[in-house]
CSV table of C-alpha atoms and ligand atoms in Angstrom, one decimal:
chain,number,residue,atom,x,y,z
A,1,UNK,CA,-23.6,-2.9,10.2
A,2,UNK,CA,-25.4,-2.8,13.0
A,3,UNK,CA,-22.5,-2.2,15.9
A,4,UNK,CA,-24.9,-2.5,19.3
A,5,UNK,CA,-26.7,-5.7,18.0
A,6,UNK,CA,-23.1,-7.2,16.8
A,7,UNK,CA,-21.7,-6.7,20.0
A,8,UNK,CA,-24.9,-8.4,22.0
A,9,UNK,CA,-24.2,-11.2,19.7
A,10,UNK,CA,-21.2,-11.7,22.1
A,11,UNK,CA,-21.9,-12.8,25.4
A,12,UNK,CA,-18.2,-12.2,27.1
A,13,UNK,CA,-18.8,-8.1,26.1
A,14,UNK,CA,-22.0,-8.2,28.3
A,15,UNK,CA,-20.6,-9.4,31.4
A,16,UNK,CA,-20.2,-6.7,34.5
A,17,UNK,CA,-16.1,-6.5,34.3
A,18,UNK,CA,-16.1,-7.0,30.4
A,19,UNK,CA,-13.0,-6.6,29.0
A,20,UNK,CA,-12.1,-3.6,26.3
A,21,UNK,CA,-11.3,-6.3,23.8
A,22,UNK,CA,-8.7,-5.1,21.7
A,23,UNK,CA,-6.6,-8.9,21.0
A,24,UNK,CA,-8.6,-10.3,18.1
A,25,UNK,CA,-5.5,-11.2,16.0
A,26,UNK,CA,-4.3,-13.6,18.9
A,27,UNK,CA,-8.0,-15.2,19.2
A,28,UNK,CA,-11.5,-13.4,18.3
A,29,UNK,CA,-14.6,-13.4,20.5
A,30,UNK,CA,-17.4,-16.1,19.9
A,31,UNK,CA,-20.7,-15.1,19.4
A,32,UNK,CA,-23.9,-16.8,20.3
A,33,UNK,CA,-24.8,-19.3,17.4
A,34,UNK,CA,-21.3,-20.7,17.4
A,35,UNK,CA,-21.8,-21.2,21.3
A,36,UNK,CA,-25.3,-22.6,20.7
A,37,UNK,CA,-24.5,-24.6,17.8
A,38,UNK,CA,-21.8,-26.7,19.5
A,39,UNK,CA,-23.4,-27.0,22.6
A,40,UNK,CA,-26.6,-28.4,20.8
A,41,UNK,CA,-23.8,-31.3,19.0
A,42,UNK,CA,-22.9,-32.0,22.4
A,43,UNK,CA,-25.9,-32.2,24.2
A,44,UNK,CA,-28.4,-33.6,21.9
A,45,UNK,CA,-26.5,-35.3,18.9
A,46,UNK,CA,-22.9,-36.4,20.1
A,47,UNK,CA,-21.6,-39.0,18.3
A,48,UNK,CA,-18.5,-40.1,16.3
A,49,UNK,CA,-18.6,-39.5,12.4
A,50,UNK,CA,-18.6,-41.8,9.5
A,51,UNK,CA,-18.7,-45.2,11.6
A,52,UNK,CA,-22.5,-45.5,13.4
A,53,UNK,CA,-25.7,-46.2,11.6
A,54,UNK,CA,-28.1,-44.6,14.2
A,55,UNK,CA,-29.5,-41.3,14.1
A,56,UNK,CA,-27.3,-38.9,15.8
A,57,UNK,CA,-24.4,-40.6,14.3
A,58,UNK,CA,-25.6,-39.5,10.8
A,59,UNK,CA,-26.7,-36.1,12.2
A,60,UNK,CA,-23.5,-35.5,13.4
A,61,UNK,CA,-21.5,-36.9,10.2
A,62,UNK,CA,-24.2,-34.6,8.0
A,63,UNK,CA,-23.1,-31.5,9.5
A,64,UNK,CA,-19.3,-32.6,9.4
A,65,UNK,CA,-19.5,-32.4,5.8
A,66,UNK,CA,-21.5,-29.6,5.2
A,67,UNK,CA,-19.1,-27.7,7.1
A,68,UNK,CA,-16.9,-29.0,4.6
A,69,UNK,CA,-18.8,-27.6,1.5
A,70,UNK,CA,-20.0,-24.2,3.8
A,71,UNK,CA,-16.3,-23.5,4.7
A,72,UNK,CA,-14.8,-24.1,0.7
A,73,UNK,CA,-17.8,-22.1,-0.3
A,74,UNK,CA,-16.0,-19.1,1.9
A,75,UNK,CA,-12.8,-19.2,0.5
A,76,UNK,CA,-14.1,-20.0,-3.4
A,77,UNK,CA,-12.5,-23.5,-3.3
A,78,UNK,CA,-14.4,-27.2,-4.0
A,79,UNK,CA,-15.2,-29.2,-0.7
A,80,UNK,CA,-12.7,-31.8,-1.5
A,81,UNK,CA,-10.5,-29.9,-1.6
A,82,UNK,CA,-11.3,-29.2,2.0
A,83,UNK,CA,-8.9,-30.6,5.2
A,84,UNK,CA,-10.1,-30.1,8.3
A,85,UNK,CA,-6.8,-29.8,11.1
A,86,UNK,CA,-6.0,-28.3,14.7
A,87,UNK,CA,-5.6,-24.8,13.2
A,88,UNK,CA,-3.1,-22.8,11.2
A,89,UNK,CA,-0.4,-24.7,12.8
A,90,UNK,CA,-1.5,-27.5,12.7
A,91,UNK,CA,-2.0,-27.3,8.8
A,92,UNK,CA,1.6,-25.8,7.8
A,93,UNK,CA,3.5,-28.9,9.4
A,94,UNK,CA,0.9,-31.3,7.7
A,95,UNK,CA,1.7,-29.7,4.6
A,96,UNK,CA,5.3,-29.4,4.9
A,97,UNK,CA,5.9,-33.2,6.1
A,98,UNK,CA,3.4,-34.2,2.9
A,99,UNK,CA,5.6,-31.9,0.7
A,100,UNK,CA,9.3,-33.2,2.4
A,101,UNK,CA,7.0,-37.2,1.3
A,102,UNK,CA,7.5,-36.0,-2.4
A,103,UNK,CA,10.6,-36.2,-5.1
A,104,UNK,CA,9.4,-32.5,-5.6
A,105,UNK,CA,12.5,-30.8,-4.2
A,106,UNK,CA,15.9,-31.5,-5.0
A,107,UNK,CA,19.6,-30.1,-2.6
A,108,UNK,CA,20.1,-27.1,-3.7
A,109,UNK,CA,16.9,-25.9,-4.7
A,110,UNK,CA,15.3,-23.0,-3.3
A,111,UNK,CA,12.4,-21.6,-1.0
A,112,UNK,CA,11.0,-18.1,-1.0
A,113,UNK,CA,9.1,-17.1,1.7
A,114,UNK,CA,8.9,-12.8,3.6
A,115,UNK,CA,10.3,-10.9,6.2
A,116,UNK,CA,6.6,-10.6,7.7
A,117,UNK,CA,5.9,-14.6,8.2
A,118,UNK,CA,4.3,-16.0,11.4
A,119,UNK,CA,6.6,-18.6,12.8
A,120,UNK,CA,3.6,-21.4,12.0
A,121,UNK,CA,5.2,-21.0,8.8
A,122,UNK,CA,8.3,-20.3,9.3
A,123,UNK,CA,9.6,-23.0,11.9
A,124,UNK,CA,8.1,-25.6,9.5
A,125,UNK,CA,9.5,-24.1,6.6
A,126,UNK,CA,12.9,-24.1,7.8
A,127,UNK,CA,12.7,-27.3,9.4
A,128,UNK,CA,11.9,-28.9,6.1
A,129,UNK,CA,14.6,-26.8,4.4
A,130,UNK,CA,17.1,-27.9,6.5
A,131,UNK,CA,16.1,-31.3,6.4
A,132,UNK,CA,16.3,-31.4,2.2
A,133,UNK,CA,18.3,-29.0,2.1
A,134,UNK,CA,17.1,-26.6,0.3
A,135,UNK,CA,17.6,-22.4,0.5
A,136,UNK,CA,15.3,-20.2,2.0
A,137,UNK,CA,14.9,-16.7,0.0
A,138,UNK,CA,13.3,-13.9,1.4
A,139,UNK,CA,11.1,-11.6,-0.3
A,140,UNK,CA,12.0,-8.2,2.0
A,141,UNK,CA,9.7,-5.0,3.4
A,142,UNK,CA,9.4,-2.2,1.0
A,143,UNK,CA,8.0,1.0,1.4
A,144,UNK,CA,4.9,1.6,3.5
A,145,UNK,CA,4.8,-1.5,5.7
A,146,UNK,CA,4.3,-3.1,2.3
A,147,UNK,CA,6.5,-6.1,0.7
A,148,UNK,CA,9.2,-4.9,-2.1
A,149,UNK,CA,7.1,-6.6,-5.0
A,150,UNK,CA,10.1,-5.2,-7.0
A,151,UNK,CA,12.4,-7.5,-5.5
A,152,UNK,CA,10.1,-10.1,-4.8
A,153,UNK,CA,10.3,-10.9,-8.8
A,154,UNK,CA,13.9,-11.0,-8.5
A,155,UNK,CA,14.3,-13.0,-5.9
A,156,UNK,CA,11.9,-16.2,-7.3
A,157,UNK,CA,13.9,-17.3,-10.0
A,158,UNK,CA,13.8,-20.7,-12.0
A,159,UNK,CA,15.5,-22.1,-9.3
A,160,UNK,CA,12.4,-21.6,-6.7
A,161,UNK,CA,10.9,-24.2,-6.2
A,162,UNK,CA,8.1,-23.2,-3.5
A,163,UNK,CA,6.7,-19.8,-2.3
A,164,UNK,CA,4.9,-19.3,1.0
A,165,UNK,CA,3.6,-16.1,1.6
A,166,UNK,CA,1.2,-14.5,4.4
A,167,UNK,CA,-2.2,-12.6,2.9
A,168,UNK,CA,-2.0,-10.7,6.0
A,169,UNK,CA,0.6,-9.7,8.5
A,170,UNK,CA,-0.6,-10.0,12.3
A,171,UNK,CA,2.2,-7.2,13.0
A,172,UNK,CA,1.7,-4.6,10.2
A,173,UNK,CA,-2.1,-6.0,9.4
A,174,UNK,CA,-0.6,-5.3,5.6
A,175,UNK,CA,-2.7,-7.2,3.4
A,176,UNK,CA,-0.1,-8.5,0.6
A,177,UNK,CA,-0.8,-8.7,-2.9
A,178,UNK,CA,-0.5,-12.6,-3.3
A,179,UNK,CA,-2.2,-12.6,-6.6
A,180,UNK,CA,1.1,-11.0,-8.2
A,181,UNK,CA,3.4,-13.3,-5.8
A,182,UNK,CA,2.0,-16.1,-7.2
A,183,UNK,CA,1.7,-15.5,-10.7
A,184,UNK,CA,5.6,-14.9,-10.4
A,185,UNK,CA,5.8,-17.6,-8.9
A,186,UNK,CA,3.8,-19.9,-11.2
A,187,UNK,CA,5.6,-18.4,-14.1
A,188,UNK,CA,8.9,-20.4,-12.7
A,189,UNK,CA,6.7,-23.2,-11.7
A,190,UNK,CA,6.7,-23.1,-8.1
A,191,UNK,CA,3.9,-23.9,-5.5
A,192,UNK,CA,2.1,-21.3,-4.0
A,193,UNK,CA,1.2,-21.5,0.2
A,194,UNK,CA,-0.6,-18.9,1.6
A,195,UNK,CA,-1.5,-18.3,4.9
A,196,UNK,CA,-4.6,-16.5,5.1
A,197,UNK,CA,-5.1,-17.0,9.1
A,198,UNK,CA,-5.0,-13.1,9.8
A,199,UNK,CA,-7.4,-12.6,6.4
A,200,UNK,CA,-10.1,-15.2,6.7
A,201,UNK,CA,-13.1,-13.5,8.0
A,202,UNK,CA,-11.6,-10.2,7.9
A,203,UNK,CA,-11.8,-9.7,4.0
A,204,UNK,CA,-13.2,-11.5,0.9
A,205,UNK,CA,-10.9,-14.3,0.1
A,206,UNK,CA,-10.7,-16.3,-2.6
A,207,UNK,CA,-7.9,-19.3,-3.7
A,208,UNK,CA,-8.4,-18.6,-7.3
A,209,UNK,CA,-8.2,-15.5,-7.4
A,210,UNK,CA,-4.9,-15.4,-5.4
A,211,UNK,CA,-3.5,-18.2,-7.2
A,212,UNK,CA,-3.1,-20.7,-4.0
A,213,UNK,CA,-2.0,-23.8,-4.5
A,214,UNK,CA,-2.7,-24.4,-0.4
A,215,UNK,CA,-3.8,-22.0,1.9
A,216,UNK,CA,-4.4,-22.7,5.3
A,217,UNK,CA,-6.3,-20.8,8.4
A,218,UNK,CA,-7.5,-20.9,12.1
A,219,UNK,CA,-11.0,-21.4,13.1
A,220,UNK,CA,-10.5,-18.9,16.3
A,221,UNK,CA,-9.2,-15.6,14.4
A,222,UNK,CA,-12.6,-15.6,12.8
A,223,UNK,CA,-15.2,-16.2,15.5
A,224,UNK,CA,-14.8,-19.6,15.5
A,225,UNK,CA,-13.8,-22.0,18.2
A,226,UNK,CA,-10.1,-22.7,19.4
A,227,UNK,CA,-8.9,-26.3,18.1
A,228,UNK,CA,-9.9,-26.2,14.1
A,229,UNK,CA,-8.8,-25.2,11.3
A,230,UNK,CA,-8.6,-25.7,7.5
A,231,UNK,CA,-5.9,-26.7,5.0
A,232,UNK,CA,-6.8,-25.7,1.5
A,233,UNK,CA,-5.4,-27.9,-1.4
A,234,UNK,CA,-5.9,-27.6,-4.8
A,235,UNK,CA,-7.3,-30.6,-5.9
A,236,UNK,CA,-4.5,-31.1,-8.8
A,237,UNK,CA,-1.7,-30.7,-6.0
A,238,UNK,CA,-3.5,-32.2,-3.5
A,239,UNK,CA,-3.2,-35.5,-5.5
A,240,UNK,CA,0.6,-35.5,-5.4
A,241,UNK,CA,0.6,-35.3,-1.3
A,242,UNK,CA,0.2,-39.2,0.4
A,243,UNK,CA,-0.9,-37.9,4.4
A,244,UNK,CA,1.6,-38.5,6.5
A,245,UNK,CA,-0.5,-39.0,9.8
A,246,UNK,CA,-2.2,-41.9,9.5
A,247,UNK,CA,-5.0,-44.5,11.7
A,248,UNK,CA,-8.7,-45.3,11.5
A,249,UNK,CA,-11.2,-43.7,9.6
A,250,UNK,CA,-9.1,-43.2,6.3
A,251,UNK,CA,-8.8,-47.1,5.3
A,252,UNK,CA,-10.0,-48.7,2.0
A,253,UNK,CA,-8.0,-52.1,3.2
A,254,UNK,CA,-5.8,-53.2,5.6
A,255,UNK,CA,-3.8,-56.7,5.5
A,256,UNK,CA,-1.3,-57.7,8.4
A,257,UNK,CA,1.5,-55.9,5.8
A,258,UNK,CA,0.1,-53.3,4.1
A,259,UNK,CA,-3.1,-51.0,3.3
A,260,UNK,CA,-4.8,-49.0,0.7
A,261,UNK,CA,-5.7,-45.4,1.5
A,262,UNK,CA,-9.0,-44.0,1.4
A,263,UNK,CA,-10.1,-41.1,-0.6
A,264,UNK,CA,-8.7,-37.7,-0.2
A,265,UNK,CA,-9.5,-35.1,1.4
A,266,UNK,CA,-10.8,-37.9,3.8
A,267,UNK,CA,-7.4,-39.5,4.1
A,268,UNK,CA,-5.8,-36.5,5.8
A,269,UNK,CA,-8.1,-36.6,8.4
A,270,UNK,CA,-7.0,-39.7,10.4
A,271,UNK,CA,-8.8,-40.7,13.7
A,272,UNK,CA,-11.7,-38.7,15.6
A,273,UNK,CA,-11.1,-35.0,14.7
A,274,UNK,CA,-12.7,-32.2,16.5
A,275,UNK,CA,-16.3,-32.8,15.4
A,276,UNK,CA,-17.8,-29.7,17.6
A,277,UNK,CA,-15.1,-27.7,16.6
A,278,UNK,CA,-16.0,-28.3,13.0
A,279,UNK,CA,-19.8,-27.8,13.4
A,280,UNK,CA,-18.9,-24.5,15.3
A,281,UNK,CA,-16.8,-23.1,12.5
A,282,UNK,CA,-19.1,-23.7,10.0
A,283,UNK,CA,-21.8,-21.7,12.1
A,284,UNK,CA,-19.2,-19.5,12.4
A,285,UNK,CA,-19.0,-19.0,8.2
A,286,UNK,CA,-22.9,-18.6,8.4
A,287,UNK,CA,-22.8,-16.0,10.9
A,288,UNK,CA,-20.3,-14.1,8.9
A,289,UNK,CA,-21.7,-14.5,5.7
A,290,UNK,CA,-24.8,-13.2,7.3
A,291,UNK,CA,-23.6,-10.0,8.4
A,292,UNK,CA,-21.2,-9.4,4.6
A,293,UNK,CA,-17.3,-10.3,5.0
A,294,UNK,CA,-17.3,-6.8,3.0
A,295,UNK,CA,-19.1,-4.7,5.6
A,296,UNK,CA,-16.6,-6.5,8.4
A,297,UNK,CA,-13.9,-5.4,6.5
A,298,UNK,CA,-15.4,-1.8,5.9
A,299,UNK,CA,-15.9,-1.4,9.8
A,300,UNK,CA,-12.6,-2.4,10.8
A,301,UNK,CA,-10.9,-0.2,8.1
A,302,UNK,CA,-12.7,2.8,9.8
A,303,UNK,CA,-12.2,1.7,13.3
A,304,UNK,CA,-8.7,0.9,12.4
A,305,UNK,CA,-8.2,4.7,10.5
A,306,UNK,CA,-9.5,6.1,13.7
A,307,UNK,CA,-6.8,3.9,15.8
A,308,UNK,CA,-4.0,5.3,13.9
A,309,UNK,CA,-5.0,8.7,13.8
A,310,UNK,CA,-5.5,9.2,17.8
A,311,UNK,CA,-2.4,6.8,18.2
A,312,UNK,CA,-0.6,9.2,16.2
A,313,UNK,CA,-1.3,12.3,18.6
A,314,UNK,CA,0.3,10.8,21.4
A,315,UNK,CA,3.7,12.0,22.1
A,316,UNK,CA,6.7,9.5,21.7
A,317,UNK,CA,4.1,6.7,19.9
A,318,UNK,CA,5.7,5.1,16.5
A,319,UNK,CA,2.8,2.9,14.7
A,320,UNK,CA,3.6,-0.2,12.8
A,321,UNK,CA,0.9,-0.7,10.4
A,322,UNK,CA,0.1,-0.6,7.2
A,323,UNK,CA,-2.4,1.9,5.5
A,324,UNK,CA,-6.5,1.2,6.5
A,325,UNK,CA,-6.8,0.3,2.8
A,326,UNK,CA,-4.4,-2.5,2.7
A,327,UNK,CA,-4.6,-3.4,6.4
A,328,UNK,CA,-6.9,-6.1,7.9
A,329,UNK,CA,-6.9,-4.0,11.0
A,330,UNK,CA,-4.2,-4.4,13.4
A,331,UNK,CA,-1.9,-1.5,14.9
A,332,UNK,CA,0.8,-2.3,16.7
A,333,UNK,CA,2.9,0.3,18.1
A,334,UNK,CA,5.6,1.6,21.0
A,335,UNK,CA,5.5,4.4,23.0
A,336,UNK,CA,9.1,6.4,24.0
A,337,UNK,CA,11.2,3.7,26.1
A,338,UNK,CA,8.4,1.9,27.5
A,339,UNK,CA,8.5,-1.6,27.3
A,340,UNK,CA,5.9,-3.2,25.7
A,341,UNK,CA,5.4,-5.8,28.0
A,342,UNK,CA,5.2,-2.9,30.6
A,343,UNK,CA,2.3,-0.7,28.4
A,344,UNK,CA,0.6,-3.8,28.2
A,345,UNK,CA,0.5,-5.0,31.5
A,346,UNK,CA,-0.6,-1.3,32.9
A,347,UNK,CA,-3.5,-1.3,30.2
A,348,UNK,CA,-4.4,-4.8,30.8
A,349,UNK,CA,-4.8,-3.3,34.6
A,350,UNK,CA,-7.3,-0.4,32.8
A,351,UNK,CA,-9.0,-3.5,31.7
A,352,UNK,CA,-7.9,-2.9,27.9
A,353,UNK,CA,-6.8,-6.0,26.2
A,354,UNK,CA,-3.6,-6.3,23.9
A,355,UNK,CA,-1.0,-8.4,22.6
A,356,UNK,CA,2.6,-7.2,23.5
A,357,UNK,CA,5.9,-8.9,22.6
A,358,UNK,CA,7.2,-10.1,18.8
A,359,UNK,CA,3.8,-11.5,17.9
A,360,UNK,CA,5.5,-15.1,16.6
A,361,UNK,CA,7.5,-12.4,14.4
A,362,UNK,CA,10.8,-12.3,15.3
A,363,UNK,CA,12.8,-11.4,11.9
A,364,UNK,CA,10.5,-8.9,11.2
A,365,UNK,CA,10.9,-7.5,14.6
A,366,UNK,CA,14.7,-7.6,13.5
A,367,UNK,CA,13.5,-6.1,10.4
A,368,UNK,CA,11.9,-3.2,12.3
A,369,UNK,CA,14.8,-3.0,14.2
A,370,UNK,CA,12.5,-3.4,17.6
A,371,UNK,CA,12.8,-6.1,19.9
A,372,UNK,CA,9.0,-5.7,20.4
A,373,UNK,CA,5.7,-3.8,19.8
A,374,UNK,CA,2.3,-3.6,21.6
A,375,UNK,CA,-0.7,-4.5,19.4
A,376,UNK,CA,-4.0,-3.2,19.0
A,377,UNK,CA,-6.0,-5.6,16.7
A,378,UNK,CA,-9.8,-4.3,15.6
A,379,UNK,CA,-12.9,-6.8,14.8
A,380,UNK,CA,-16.1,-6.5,13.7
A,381,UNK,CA,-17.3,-5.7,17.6
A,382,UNK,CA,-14.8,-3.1,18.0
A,383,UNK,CA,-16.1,0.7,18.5
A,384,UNK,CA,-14.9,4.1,18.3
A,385,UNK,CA,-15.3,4.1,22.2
A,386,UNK,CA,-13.1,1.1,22.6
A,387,UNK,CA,-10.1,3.1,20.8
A,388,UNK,CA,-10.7,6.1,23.3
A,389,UNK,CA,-10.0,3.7,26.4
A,390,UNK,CA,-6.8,2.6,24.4
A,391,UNK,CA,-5.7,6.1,24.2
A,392,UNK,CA,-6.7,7.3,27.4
A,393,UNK,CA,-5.1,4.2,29.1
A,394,UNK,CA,-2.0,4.9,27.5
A,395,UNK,CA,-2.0,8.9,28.5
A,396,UNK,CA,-2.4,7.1,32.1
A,397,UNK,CA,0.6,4.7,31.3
A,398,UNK,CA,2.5,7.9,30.3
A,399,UNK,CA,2.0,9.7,33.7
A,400,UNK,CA,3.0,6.4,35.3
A,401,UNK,CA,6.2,6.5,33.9
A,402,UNK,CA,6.3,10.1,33.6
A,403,UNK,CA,6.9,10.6,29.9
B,501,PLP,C1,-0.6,-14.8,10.5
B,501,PLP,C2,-0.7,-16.0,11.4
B,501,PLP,N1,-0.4,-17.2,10.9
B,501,PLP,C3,-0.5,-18.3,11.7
B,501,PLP,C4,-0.9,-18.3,13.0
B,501,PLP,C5,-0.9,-19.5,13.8
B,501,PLP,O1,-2.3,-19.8,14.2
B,501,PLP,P1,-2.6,-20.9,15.3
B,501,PLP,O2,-1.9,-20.5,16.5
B,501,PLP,O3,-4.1,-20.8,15.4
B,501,PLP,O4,-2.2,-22.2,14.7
B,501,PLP,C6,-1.2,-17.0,13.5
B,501,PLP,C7,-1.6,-16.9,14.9
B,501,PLP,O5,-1.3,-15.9,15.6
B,501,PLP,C8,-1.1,-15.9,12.7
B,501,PLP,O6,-1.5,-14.7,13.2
């Protein structure tokens, strides 16, 4: 990979006061084409999709839908089976008020999810529990920043009805084994969710090969712009759901009582959607494609190796995070007493950019038995050099609070 013409391929890391970017796993930089390609929707071909008959109208609709067949390319799936949303959010509570629409769950029956969950999926998931009630089941840490696969089989049992796992933690940057999950999981004939918004981008992914019956991911962890993201349906379970937000653009008929929905994926996608948003992530899947998902993921592992190591030196630190091998490069940490709101704020002062707090994490937070952590999170731009002005900003922090 070559790192200096990666990083020019990012405007914001050329400017005089650059930042030492170090936050990719709360949003990622944007390079160049992505910039270029939505900029050239909205100055030379804006216009809404599948309703005009000029030019720019079909332009416009063209590249909506190969963005569809680009982005199910990524992730090994069929374009139909393709849902373009908000983001990662966005897509869980779609899915969860489509699933809460079904007779697919029952009182009583019960919900695995883990310790490490992002609260996009957990907030919806125990909203919808609640609501059907249903129990939720967790599937707990094991050894090594890894989930306990060991008790994970135990805990789905034949009375699970639903399994929603992350392929990557944004705390640990552990990259779980959802193949095994879900073949548990399948074997008691429960749906499989995954939430590959800290993995898309970052490593190969692919929904047959993990066994996701949904999957759903941001456009801006990957490069992409803020605003978009993808839900993932297998087109057999995708036929049970009926959408649940519904308006123009997704009729077959309408009488003054009733209507007849449109095709799916097509139906989910009701009203204008964010038509630059989805031209810029499919750039964004060319651009990545271009320089190898595998090489990324090579790069960071190094970076990340190289993170932990020099973290490790530092007197006082604990690290957080998962072994380069299985890690999709995150390394959050704390240092002595100091708050991590405090270490972030002094290197944010060093011009060194990281996430501190629970990361939308809280149980496993509980879990780790810390209310909080600071987070270094490594891209494809990130360099060796980049580390060292974590590390030497955080010897500074030490002297500041003379530790
Ligand atoms: C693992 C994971 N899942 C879901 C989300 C939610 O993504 P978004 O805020 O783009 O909807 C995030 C964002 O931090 C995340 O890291």
């Amino acid at each position: 990979m070559d790192l200096a013409k990666i990083k020019k391929d990012f405007p914001i890391l050329s400017k005089k006061d650059a930042l030492i970017y170090l936050d990719s796993a709360a949003t990622s930089l944007t390079p160049e084409p992505v910039l270029e390609a939505m900029d050239a929707y909205y100055r030379t071909y804006r216009a809404n999709i599948h309703r005009g008959l000029y030019k720019e109208a079909e332009r416009a609709s063209n590249e909506y839908e190969e963005a569809r067949v680009v982005v199910a390319r990524f992730i090994g799936a069929q374009a139909d089976e393709i849902i373009f949303t908000a983001g990662a959010t966005g897509s869980s509570n779609m899915l969860m008020y489509a699933l809460e629409h079904t007779d697919m769950f029952q009182e009583g029956d019960e919900v695995v999810t883990t310790i490490m969950e992002h609260s996009a999926v957990l907030i919806p998931l125990q909203a919808f529990a609640k609501r059907k009630k249903l129990n939720i089941r967790y599937i707990e840490l094991g050894e090594n920043f890894q989930l306990d696969y060991e008790q994970a089989e135990q805990v789905i049992t034949s009375k699970t009805k639903l399994v929603a796992l992350t392929l990557a933690s944004n705390v640990l940057g552990t990259i779980n084994d959802v193949t095994r999950v879900a073949r548990r999981a399948h074997e008691v004939g429960a749906l499989v969710i995954v939430d590959a918004t800290a993995a898309v981008g970052h490593m190969p992914v692919d929904v047959t090969l993990l066994g996701a019956d949904f999957l759903f991911f941001s456009g801006h962890k990957m490069c992409g712009p803020t605003g978009v993201g993808v839900l993932y349906g297998k087109k057999s379970e995708l036929a049970k759901l009926t959408p649940s937000f519904l308006g123009g653009g997704i009729i077959e008929d309408v009488t003054r009582t009733d209507f007849v929905l449109g095709l799916k994926p097509w139906s989910f996608e009701a009203g204008t959607p964010n038509i630059a948003g989805v031209i810029g992530l499919k750039t964004t899947v060319e651009y990545l494609e271009k320089i190898g998902v595998e090489k990324i993921q090579t790069h960071c592992r190094e970076i990340l190796a190289y993170a932990q190591q020099e973290l490790q030196k530092i007197e006082g630190s604990t690290l957080y995070s998962a072994e380069p091998a299985y890690n999709v490069g995150i390394v959050s940490f704390t240092l002595d007493t100091v708050h991590p709101h405090d270490m972030a704020e002094i290197l944010g002062k060093n011009g060194v950019a990281v996430r501190a707090g629970h990361h939308c994490a809280v149980p496993l937070h509980t879990e780790l038995n810390v209310p909080a952590t600071t987070r270094a999170s490594i891209y494809l731009y990130t360099t060796e050099e980049d580390i060292d002005a974590l590390v030497s900003s955080i010897k500074k922090a030490k002297e500041i609070f003379n530790i």
